[in-house]
mmCIF file with all atom_site columns, C-alpha atoms in Angstrom:
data_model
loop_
_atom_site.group_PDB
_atom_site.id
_atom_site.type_symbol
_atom_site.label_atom_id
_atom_site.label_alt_id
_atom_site.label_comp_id
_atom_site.label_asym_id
_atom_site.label_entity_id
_atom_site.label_seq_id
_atom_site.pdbx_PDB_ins_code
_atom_site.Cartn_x
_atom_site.Cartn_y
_atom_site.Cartn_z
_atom_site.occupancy
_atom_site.B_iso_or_equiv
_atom_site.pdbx_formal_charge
_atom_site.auth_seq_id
_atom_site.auth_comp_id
_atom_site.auth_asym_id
_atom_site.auth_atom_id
_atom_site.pdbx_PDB_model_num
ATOM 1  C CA . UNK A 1 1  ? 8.440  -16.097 3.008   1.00 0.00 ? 1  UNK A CA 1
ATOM 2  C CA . UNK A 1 2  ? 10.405 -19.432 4.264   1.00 0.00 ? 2  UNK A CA 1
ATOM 3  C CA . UNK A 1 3  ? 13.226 -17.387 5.025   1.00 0.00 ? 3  UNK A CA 1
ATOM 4  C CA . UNK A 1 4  ? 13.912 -15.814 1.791   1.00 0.00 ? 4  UNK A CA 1
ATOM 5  C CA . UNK A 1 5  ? 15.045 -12.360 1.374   1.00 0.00 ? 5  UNK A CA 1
ATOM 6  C CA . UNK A 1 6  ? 16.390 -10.393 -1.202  1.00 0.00 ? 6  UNK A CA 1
ATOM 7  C CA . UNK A 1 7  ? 20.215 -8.921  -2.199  1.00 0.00 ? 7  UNK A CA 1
ATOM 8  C CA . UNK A 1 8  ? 21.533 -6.171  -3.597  1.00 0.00 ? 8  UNK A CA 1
ATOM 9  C CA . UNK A 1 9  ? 21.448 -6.249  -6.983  1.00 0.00 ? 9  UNK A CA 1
ATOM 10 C CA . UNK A 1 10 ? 17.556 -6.946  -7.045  1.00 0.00 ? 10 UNK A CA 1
ATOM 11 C CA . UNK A 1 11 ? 15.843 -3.398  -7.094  1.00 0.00 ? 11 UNK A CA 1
ATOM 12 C CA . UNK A 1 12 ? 12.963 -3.101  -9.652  1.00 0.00 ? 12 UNK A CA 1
ATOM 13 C CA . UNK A 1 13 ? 12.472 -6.847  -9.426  1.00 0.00 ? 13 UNK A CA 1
ATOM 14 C CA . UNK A 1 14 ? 8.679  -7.684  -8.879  1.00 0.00 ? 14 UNK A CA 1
ATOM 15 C CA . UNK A 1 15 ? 6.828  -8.964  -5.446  1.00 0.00 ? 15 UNK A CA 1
ATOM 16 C CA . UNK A 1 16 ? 4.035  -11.289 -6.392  1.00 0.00 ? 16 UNK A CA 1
ATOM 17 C CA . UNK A 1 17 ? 1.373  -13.136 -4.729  1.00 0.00 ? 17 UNK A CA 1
ATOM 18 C CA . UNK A 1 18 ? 0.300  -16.198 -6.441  1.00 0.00 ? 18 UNK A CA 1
ATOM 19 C CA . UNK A 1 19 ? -3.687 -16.320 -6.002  1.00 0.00 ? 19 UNK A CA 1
ATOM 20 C CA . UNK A 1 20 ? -4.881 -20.017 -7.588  1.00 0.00 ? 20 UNK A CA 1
ATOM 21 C CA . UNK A 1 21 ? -3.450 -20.098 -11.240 1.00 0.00 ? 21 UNK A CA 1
ATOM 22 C CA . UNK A 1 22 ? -2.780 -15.674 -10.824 1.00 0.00 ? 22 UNK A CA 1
ATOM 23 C CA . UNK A 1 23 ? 0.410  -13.949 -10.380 1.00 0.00 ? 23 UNK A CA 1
ATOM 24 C CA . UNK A 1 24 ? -0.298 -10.500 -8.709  1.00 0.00 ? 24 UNK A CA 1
ATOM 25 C CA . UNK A 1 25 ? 2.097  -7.981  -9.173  1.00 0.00 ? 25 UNK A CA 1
ATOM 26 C CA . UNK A 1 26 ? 2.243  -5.995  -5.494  1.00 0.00 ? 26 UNK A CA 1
ATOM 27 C CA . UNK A 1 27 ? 5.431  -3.817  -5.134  1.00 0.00 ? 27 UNK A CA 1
ATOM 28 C CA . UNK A 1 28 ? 8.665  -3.522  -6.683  1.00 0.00 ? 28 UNK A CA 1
ATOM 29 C CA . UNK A 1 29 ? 12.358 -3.832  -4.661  1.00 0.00 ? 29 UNK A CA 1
ATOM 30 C CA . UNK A 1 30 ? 13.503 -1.036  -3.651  1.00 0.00 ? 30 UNK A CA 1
ATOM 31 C CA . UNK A 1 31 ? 16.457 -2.160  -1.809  1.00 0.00 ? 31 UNK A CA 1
ATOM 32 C CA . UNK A 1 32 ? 17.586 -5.515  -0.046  1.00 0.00 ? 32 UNK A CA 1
ATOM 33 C CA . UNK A 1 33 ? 19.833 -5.995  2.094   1.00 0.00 ? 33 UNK A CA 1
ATOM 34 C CA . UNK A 1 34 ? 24.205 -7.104  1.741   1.00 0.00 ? 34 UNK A CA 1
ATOM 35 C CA . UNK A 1 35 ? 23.968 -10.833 0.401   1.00 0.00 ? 35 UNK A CA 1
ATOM 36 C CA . UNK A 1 36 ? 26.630 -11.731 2.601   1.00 0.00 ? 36 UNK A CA 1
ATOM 37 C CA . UNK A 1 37 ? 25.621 -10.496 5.957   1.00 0.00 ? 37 UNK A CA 1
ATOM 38 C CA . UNK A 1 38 ? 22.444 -12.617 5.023   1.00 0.00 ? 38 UNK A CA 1
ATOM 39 C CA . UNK A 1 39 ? 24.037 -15.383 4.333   1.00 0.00 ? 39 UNK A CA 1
ATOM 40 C CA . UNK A 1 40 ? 25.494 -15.410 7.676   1.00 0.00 ? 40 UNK A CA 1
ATOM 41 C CA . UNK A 1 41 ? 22.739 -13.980 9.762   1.00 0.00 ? 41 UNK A CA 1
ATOM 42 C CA . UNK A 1 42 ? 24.950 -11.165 11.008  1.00 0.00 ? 42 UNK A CA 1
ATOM 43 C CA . UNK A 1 43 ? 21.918 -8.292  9.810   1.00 0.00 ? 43 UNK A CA 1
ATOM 44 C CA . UNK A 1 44 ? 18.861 -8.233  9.963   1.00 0.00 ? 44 UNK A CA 1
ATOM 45 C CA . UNK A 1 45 ? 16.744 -9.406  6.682   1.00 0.00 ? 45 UNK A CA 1
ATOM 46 C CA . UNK A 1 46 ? 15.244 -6.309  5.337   1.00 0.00 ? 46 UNK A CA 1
ATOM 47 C CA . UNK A 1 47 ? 13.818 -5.813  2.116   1.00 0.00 ? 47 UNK A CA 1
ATOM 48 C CA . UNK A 1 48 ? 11.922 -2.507  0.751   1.00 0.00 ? 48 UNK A CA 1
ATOM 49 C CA . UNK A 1 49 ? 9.392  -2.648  -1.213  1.00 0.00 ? 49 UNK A CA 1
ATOM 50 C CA . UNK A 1 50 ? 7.091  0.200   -2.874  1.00 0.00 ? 50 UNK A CA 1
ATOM 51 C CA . UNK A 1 51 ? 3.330  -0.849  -2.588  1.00 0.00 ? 51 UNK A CA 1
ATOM 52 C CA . UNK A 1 52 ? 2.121  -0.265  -6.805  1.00 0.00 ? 52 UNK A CA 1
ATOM 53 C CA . UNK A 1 53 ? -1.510 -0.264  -4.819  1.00 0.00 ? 53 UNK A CA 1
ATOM 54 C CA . UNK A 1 54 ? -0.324 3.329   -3.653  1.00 0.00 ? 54 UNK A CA 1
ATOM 55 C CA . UNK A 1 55 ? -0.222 4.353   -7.055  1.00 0.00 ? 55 UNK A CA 1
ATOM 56 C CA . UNK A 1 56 ? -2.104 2.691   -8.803  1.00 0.00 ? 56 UNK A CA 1
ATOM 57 C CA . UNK A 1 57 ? -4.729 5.876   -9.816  1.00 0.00 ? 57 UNK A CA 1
ATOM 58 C CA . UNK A 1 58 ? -1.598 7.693   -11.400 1.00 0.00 ? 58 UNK A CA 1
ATOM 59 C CA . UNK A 1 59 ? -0.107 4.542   -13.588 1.00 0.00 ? 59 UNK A CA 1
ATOM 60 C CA . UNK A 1 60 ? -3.538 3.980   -14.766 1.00 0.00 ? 60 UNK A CA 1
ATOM 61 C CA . UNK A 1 61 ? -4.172 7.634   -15.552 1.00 0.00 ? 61 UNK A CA 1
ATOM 62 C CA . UNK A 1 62 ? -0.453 7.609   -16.967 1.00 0.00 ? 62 UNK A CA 1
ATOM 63 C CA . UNK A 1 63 ? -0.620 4.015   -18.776 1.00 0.00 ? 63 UNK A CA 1
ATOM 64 C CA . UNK A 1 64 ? -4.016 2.588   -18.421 1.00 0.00 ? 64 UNK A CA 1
ATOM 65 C CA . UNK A 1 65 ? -2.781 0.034   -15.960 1.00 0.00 ? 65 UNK A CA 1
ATOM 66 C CA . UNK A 1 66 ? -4.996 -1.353  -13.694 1.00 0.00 ? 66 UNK A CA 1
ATOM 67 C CA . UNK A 1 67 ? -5.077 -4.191  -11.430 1.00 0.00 ? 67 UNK A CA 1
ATOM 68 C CA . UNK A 1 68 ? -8.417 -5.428  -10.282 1.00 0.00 ? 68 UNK A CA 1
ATOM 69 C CA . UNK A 1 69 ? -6.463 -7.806  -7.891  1.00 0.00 ? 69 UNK A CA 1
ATOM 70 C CA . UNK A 1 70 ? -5.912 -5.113  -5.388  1.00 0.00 ? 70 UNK A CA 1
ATOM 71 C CA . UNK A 1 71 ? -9.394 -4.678  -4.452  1.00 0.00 ? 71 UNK A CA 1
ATOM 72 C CA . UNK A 1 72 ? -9.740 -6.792  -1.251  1.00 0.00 ? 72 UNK A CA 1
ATOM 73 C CA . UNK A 1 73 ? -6.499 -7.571  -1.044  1.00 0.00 ? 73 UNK A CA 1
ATOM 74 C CA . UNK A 1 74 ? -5.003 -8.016  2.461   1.00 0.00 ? 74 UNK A CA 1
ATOM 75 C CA . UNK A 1 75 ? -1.478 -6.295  2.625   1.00 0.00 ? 75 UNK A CA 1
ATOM 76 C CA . UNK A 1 76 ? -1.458 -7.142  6.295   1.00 0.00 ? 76 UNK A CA 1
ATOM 77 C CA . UNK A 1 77 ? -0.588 -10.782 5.486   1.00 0.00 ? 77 UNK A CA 1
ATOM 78 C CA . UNK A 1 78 ? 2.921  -9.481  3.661   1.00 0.00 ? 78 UNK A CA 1
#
C-alpha cells in the first residue's frame, strides 16, 4: 500500500481494489490507528477492516447487493 495507512476518524470509509477501469469495493474501516503515532513511526500501522465478501449472502438477501468481483478474487494479496 506504499506506506499508507489509515487514522482515526476514517471508519466506514471504503477499501477498494482498482481492477483495469473497476473499482471493487472489499471491506470497510473499522478502525485505524492514532494519526500521530503514525506520523512518527512510534506504533505500529494497523488498520481493520471487515471483509463485505463475508457477508455478502446476507446484504444481497437484505438489499440485493451483489458483487460478482469477489468470485476469484485473491484476498491473500491484501
Amino acid at each position: 500500500m506504499d506506506d499508507k495507512n489509515s487514522c482515526d476518524g476514517d471508519s466506514g470509509g471504503p477499501l477498494i481494489s482498482i481492477q483495469g477501469n473497476q473499482h471493487i469495493l472489499l471491506g470497510i474501516l473499522s478502525f485505524g490507528t492514532d494519526c500521530e503515532a503514525l506520523r512518527n513511526n512510534t506504533k505500529p500501522k494497523t488498520a481493520v477492516y471487515t471483509r463485505l465478501d463475508f457477508y455478502q449472502q446476507k446484504l444481497n438477501e437484505i438489499i440485493g447487493w451483489k458483487n460478482e468481483n469477489f468470485d476469484g478474487f485473491d484476498f491473500s494479496d491484501l
